[in-house]
PDB file of C-alpha atoms in Angstrom:
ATOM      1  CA  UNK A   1     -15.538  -6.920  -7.241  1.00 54.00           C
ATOM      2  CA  UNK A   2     -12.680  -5.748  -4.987  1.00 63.00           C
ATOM      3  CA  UNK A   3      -9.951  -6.711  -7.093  1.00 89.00           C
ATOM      4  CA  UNK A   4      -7.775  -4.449  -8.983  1.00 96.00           C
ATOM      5  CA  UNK A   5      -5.513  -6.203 -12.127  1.00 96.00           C
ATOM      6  CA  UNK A   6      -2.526  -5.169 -13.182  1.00 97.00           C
ATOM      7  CA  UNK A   7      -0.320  -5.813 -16.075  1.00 96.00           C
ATOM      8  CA  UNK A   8       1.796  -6.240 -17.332  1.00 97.00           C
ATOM      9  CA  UNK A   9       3.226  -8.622 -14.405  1.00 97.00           C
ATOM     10  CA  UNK A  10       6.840  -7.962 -15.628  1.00 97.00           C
ATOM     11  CA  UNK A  11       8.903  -5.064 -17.909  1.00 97.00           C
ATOM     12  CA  UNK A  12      11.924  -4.390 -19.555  1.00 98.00           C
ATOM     13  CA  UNK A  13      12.339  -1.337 -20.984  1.00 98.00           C
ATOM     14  CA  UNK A  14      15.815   0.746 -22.561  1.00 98.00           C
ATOM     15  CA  UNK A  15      16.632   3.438 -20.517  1.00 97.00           C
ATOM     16  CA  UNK A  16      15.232   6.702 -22.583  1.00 97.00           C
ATOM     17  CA  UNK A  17      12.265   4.524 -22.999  1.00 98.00           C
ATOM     18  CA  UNK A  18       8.328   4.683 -22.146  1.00 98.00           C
ATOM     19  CA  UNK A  19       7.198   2.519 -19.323  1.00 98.00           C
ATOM     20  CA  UNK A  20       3.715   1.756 -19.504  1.00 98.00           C
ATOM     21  CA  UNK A  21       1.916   0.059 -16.954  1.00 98.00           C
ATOM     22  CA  UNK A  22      -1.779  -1.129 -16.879  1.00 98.00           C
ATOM     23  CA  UNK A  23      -4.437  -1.316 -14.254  1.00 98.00           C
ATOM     24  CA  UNK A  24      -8.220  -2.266 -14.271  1.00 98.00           C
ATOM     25  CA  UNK A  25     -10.997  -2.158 -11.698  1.00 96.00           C
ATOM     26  CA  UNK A  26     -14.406  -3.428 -11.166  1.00 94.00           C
ATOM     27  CA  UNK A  27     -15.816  -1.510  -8.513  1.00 91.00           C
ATOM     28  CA  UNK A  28     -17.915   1.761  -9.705  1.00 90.00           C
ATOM     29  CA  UNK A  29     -17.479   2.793  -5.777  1.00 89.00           C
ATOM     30  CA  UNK A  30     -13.826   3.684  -6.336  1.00 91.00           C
ATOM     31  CA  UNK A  31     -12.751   6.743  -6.717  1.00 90.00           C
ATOM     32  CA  UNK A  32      -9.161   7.367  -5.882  1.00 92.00           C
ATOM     33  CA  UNK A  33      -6.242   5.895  -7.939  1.00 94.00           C
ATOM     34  CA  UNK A  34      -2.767   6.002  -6.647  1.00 95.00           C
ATOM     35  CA  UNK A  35       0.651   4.493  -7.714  1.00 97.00           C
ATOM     36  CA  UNK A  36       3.227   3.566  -5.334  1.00 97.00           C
ATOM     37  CA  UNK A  37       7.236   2.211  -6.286  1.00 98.00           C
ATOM     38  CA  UNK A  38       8.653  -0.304  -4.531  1.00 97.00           C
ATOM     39  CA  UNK A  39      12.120  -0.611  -3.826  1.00 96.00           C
ATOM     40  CA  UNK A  40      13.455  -4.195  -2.458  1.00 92.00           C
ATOM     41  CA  UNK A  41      13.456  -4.227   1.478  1.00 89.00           C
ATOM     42  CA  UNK A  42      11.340  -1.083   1.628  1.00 92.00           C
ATOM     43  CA  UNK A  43       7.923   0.523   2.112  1.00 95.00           C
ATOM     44  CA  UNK A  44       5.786   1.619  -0.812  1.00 96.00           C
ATOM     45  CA  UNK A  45       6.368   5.363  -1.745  1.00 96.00           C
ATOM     46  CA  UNK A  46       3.337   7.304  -2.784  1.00 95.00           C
ATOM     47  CA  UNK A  47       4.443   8.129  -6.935  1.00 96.00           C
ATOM     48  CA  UNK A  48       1.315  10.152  -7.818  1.00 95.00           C
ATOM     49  CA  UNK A  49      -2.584   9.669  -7.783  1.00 94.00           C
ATOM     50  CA  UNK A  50      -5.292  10.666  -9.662  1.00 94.00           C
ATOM     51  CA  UNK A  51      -9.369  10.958  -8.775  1.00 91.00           C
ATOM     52  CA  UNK A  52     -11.757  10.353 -11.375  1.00 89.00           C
ATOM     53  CA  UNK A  53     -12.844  13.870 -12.133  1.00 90.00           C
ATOM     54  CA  UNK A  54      -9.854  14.739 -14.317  1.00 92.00           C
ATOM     55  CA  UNK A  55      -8.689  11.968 -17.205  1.00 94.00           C
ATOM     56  CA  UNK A  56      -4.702  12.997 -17.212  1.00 96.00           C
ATOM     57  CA  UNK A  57      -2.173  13.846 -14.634  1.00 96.00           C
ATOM     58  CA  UNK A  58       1.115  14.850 -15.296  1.00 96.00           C
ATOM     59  CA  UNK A  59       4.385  15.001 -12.227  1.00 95.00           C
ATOM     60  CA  UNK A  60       7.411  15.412 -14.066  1.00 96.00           C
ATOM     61  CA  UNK A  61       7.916  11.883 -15.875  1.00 97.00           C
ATOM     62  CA  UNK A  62       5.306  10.322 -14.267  1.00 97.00           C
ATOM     63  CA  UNK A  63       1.932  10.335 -15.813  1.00 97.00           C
ATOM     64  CA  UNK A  64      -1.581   8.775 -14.948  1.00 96.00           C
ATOM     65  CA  UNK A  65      -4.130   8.299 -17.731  1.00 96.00           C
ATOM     66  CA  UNK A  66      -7.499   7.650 -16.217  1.00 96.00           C
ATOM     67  CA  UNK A  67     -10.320   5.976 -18.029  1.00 95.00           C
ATOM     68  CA  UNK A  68     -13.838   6.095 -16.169  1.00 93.00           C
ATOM     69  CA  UNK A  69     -16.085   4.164 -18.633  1.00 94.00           C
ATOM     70  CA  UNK A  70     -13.381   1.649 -19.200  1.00 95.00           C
ATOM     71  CA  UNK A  71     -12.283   1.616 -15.516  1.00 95.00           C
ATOM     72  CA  UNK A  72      -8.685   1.362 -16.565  1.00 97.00           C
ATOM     73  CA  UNK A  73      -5.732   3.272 -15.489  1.00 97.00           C
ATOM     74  CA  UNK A  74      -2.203   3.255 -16.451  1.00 98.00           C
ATOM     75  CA  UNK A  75       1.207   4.888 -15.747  1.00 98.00           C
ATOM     76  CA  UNK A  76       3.573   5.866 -17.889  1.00 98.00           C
ATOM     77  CA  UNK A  77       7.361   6.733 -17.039  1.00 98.00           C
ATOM     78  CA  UNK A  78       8.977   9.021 -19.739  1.00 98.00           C
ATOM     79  CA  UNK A  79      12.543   8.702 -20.365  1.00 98.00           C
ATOM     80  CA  UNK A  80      12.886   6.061 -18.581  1.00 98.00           C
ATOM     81  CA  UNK A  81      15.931   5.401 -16.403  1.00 97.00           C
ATOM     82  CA  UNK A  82      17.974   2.570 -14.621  1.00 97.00           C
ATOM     83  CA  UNK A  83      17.084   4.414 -11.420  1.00 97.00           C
ATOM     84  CA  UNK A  84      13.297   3.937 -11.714  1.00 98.00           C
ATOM     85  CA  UNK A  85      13.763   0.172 -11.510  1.00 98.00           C
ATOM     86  CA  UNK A  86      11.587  -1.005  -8.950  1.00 98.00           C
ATOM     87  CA  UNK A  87       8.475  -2.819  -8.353  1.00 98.00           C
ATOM     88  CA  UNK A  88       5.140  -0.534  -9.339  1.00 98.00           C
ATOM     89  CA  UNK A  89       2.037  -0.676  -7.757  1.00 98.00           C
ATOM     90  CA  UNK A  90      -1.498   0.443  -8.791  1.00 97.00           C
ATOM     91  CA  UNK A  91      -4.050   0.542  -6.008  1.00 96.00           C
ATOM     92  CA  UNK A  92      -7.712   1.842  -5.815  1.00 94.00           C
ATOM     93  CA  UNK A  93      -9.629   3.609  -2.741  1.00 91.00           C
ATOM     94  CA  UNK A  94     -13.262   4.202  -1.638  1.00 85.00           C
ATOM     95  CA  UNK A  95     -12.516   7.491  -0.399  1.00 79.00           C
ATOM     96  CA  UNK A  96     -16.495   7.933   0.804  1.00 73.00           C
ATOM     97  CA  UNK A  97     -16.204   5.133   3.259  1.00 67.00           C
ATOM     98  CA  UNK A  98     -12.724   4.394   4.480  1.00 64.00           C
ATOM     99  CA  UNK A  99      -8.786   4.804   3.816  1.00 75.00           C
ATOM    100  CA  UNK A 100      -8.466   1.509   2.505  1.00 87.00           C
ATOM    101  CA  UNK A 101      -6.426   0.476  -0.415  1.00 92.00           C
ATOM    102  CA  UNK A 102      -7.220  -2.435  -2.802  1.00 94.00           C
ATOM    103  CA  UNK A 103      -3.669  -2.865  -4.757  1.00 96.00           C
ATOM    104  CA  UNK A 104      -2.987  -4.847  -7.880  1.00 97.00           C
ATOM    105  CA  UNK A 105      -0.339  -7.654  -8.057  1.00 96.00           C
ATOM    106  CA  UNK A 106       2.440  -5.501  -9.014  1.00 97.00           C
ATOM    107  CA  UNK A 107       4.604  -4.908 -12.028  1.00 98.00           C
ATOM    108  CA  UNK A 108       8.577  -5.496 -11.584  1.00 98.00           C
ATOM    109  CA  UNK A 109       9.941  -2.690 -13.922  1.00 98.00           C
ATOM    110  CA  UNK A 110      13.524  -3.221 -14.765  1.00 98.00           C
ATOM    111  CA  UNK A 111      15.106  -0.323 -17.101  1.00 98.00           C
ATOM    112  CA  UNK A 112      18.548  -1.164 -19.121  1.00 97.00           C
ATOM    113  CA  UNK A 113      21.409   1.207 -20.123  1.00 92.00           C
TER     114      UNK A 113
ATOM    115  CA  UNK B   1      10.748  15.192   9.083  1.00 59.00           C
ATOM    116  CA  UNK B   2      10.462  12.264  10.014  1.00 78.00           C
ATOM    117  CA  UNK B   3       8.380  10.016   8.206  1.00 93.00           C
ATOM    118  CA  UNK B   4       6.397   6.886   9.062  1.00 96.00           C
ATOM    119  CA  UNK B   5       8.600   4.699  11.683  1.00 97.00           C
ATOM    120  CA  UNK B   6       8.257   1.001  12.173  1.00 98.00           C
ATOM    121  CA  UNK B   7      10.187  -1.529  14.591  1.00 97.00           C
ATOM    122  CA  UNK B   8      11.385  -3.651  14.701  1.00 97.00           C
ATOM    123  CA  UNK B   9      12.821  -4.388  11.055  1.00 97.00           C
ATOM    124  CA  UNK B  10      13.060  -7.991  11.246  1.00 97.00           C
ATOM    125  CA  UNK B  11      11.970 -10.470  13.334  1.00 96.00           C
ATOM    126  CA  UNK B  12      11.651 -14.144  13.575  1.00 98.00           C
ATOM    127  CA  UNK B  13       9.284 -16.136  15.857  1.00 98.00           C
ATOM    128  CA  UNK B  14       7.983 -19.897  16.294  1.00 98.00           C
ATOM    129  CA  UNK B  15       4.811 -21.396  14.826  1.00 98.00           C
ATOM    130  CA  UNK B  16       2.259 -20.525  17.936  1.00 98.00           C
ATOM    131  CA  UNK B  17       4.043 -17.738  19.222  1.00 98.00           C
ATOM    132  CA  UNK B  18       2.302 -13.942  19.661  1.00 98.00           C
ATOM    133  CA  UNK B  19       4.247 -10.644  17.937  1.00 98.00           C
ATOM    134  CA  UNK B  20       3.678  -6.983  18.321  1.00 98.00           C
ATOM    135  CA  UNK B  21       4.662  -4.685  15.745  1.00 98.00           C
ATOM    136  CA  UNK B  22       4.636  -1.117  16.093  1.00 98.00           C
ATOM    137  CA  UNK B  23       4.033   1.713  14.459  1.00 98.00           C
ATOM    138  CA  UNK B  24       4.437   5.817  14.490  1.00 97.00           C
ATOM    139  CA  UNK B  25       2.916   8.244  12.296  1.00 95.00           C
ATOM    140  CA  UNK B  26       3.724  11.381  10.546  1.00 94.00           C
ATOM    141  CA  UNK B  27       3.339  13.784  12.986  1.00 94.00           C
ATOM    142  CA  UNK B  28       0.252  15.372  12.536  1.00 90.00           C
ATOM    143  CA  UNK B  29      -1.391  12.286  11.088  1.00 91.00           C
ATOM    144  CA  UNK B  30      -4.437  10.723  13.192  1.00 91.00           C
ATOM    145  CA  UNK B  31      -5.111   7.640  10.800  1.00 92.00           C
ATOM    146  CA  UNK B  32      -2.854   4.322  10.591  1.00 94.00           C
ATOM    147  CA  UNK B  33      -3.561   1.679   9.001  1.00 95.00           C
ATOM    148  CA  UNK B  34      -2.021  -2.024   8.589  1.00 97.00           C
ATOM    149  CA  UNK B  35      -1.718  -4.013   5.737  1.00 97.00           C
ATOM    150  CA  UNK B  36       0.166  -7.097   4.698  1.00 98.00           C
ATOM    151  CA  UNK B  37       2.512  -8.093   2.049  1.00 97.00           C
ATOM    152  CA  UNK B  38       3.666 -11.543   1.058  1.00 95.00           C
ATOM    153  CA  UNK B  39       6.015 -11.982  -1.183  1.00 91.00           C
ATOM    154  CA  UNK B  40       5.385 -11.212  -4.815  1.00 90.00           C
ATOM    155  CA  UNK B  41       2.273 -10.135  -4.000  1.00 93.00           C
ATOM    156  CA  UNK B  42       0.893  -6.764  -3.410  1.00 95.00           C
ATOM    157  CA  UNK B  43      -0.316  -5.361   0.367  1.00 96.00           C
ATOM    158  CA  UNK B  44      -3.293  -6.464   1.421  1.00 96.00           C
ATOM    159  CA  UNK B  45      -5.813  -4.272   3.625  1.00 95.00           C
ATOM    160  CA  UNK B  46      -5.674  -5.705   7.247  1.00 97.00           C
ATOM    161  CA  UNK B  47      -6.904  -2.573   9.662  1.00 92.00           C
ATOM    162  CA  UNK B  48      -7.712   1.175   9.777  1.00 93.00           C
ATOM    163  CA  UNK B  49      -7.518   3.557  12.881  1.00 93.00           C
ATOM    164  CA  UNK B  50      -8.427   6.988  13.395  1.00 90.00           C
ATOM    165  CA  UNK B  51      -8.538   8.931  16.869  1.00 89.00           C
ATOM    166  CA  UNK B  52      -8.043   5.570  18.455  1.00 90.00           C
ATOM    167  CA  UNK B  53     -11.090   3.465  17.171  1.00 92.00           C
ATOM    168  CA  UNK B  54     -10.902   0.967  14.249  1.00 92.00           C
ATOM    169  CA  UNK B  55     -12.566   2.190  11.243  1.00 89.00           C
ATOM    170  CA  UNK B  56     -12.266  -0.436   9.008  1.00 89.00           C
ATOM    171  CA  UNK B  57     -11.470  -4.446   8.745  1.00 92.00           C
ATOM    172  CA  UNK B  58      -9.769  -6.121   5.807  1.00 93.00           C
ATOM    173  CA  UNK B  59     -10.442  -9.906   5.750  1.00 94.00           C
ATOM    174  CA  UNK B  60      -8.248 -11.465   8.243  1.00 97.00           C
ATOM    175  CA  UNK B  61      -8.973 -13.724  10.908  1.00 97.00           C
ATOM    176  CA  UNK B  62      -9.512 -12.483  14.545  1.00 96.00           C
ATOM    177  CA  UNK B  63      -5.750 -13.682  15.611  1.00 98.00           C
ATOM    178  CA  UNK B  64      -4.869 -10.263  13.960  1.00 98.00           C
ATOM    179  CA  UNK B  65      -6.223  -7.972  16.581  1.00 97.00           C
ATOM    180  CA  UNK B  66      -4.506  -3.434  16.688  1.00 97.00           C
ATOM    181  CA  UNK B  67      -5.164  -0.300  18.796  1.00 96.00           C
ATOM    182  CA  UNK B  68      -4.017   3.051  18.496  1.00 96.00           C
ATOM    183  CA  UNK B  69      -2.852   5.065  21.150  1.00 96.00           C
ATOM    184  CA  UNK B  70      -3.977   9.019  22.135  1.00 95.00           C
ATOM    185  CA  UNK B  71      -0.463   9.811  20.162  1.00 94.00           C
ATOM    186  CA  UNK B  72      -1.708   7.999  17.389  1.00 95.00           C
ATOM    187  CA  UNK B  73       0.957   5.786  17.133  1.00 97.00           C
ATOM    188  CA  UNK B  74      -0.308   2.066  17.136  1.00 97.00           C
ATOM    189  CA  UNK B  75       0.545  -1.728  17.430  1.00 98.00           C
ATOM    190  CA  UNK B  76      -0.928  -4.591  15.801  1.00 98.00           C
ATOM    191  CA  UNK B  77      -0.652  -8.339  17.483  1.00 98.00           C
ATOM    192  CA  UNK B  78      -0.837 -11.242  15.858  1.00 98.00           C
ATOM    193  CA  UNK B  79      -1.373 -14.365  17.890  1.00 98.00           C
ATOM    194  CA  UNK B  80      -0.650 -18.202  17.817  1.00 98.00           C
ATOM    195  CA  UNK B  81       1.550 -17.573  14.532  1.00 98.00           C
ATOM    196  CA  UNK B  82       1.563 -19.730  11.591  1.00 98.00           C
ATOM    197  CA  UNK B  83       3.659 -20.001   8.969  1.00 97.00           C
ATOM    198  CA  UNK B  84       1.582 -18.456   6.332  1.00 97.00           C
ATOM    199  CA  UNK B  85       1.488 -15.167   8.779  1.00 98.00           C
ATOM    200  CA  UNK B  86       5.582 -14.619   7.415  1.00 98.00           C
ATOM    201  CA  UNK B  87       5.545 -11.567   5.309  1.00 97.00           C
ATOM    202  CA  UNK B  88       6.358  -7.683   5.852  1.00 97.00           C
ATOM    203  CA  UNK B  89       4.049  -5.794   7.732  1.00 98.00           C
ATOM    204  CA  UNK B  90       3.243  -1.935   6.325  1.00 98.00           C
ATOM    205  CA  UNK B  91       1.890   0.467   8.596  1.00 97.00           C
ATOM    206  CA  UNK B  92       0.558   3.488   6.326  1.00 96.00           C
ATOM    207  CA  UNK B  93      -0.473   6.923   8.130  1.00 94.00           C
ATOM    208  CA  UNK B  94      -3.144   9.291   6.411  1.00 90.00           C
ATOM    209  CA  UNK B  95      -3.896  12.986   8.213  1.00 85.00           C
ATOM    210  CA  UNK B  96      -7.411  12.317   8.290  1.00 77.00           C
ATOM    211  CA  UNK B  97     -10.116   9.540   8.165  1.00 71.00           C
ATOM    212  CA  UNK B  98     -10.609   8.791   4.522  1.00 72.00           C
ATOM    213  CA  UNK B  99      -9.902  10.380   1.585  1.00 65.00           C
ATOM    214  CA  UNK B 100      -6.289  11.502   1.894  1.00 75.00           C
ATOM    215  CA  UNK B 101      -3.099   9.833   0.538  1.00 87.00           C
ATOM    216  CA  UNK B 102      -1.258   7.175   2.729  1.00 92.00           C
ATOM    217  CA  UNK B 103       1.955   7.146   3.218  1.00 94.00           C
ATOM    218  CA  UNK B 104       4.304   3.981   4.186  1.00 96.00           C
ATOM    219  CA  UNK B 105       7.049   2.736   6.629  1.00 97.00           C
ATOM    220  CA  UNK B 106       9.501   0.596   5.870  1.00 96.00           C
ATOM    221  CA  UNK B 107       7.855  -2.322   7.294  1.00 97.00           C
ATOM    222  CA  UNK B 108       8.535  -5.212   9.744  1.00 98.00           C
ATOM    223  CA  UNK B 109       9.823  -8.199   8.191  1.00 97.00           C
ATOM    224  CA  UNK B 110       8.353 -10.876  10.134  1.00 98.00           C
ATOM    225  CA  UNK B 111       9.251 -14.915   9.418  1.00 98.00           C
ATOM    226  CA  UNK B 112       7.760 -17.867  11.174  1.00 98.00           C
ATOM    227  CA  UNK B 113       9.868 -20.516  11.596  1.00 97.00           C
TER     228      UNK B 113
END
């Protein structure tokens, strides 16, 4: 019930592109939804995050699309560029208990010219 | 500012060996967690602190032991290493208890030999 899954586990996409990235959850306690981008040899950086009270957010390219009854979440990267190749992470947090995050496997993003 | 610091970077120790890893907030920040990351894999949840007492416990066995220290900066150990325990080590700080974004280090690259 803890476990968050991601997919897809790998993506190519043409730089100008949409990447779209998928994550679902089981747990009806969660209720804090961040993305993080990986870089190799570094930490996670926080992208953006989304609670469960609002169905869209929107930070520049970046955007989270959150749906409660389906307990799915996704990002999407507009205009996608070589830069943004990384490693994406979705990750869920009980925010009434504790600061833990539950993250999913991972999606390596890789964006060609 | 300075973000979250970790040290050291690397490290390599021997099957049975003990490690500390350490860890500095954002300044500011009382809560740091821990959380582990194999390769491939997404982090997994090892400890929360805040103001100096652990607050929460991911599922790792009792070889993994932290503290936190009145400047909120904090160490975990790991004792009588194995070679499954080689992975990089995240420390993620949070201003408060729960509820607030985390944000990463670098990590410690650690690899049991």
């Amino acid at each position: 019930q803890q476990q968050v899954k991601q997919s897809p586990q790998s993506l190519i996409v043409q730089k100008g592109g949409i990447s779209i990235i998928n994550c679902a959850y089981e747990n009806t306690a969660f209720d804090y939804f961040p993305w993080y981008q990986q870089f190799p040899g570094k930490g996670p950086a926080l992208l953006i995050a989304i609670r469960p009270d609002v169905s869209e957010k929107k930070e520049g390219r970046f955007t989270i699309s959150f749906n409660k009854s389906a307990k799915q979440f996704s990002l999407h990267i507009m205009d996608s560029q070589p830069g943004d190749s990384a490693t994406y992470f979705c990750a869920a947090g009980d925010t009434g208990t504790a600061s833990k995050l539950t993250f999913g496997t991972g999606t390596r993003l890789q964006v060609t010219l | 500012d300075a973000g979250v610091t970790q040290s050291p970077t690397h490290l390599i120790k021997t099957r049975g060996q003990q490690v500390t890893l350490r860890c500095s907030p954002i300044s500011g920040h009382k809560s740091v967690s821990w959380y582990q990351q194999v390769l491939g894999q997404g982090p997994q949840f090892i400890f929360q602190y805040y103001e100096k007492e652990e607050r929460g416990r991911g599922n790792f066995p009792d070889r993994f032991s932290a503290r936190q220290f009145p400047n909120y900066s904090s160490e975990l150990n790991v004792n009588a290493l194995l070679l499954g325990d080689s992975a990089l080590y995240l420390c993620a700080s949070s201003w408060g208890r729960r509820g607030t974004e985390a944000f990463f280090g670098q990590g410690t690259r650690l690899t049991v030999v």
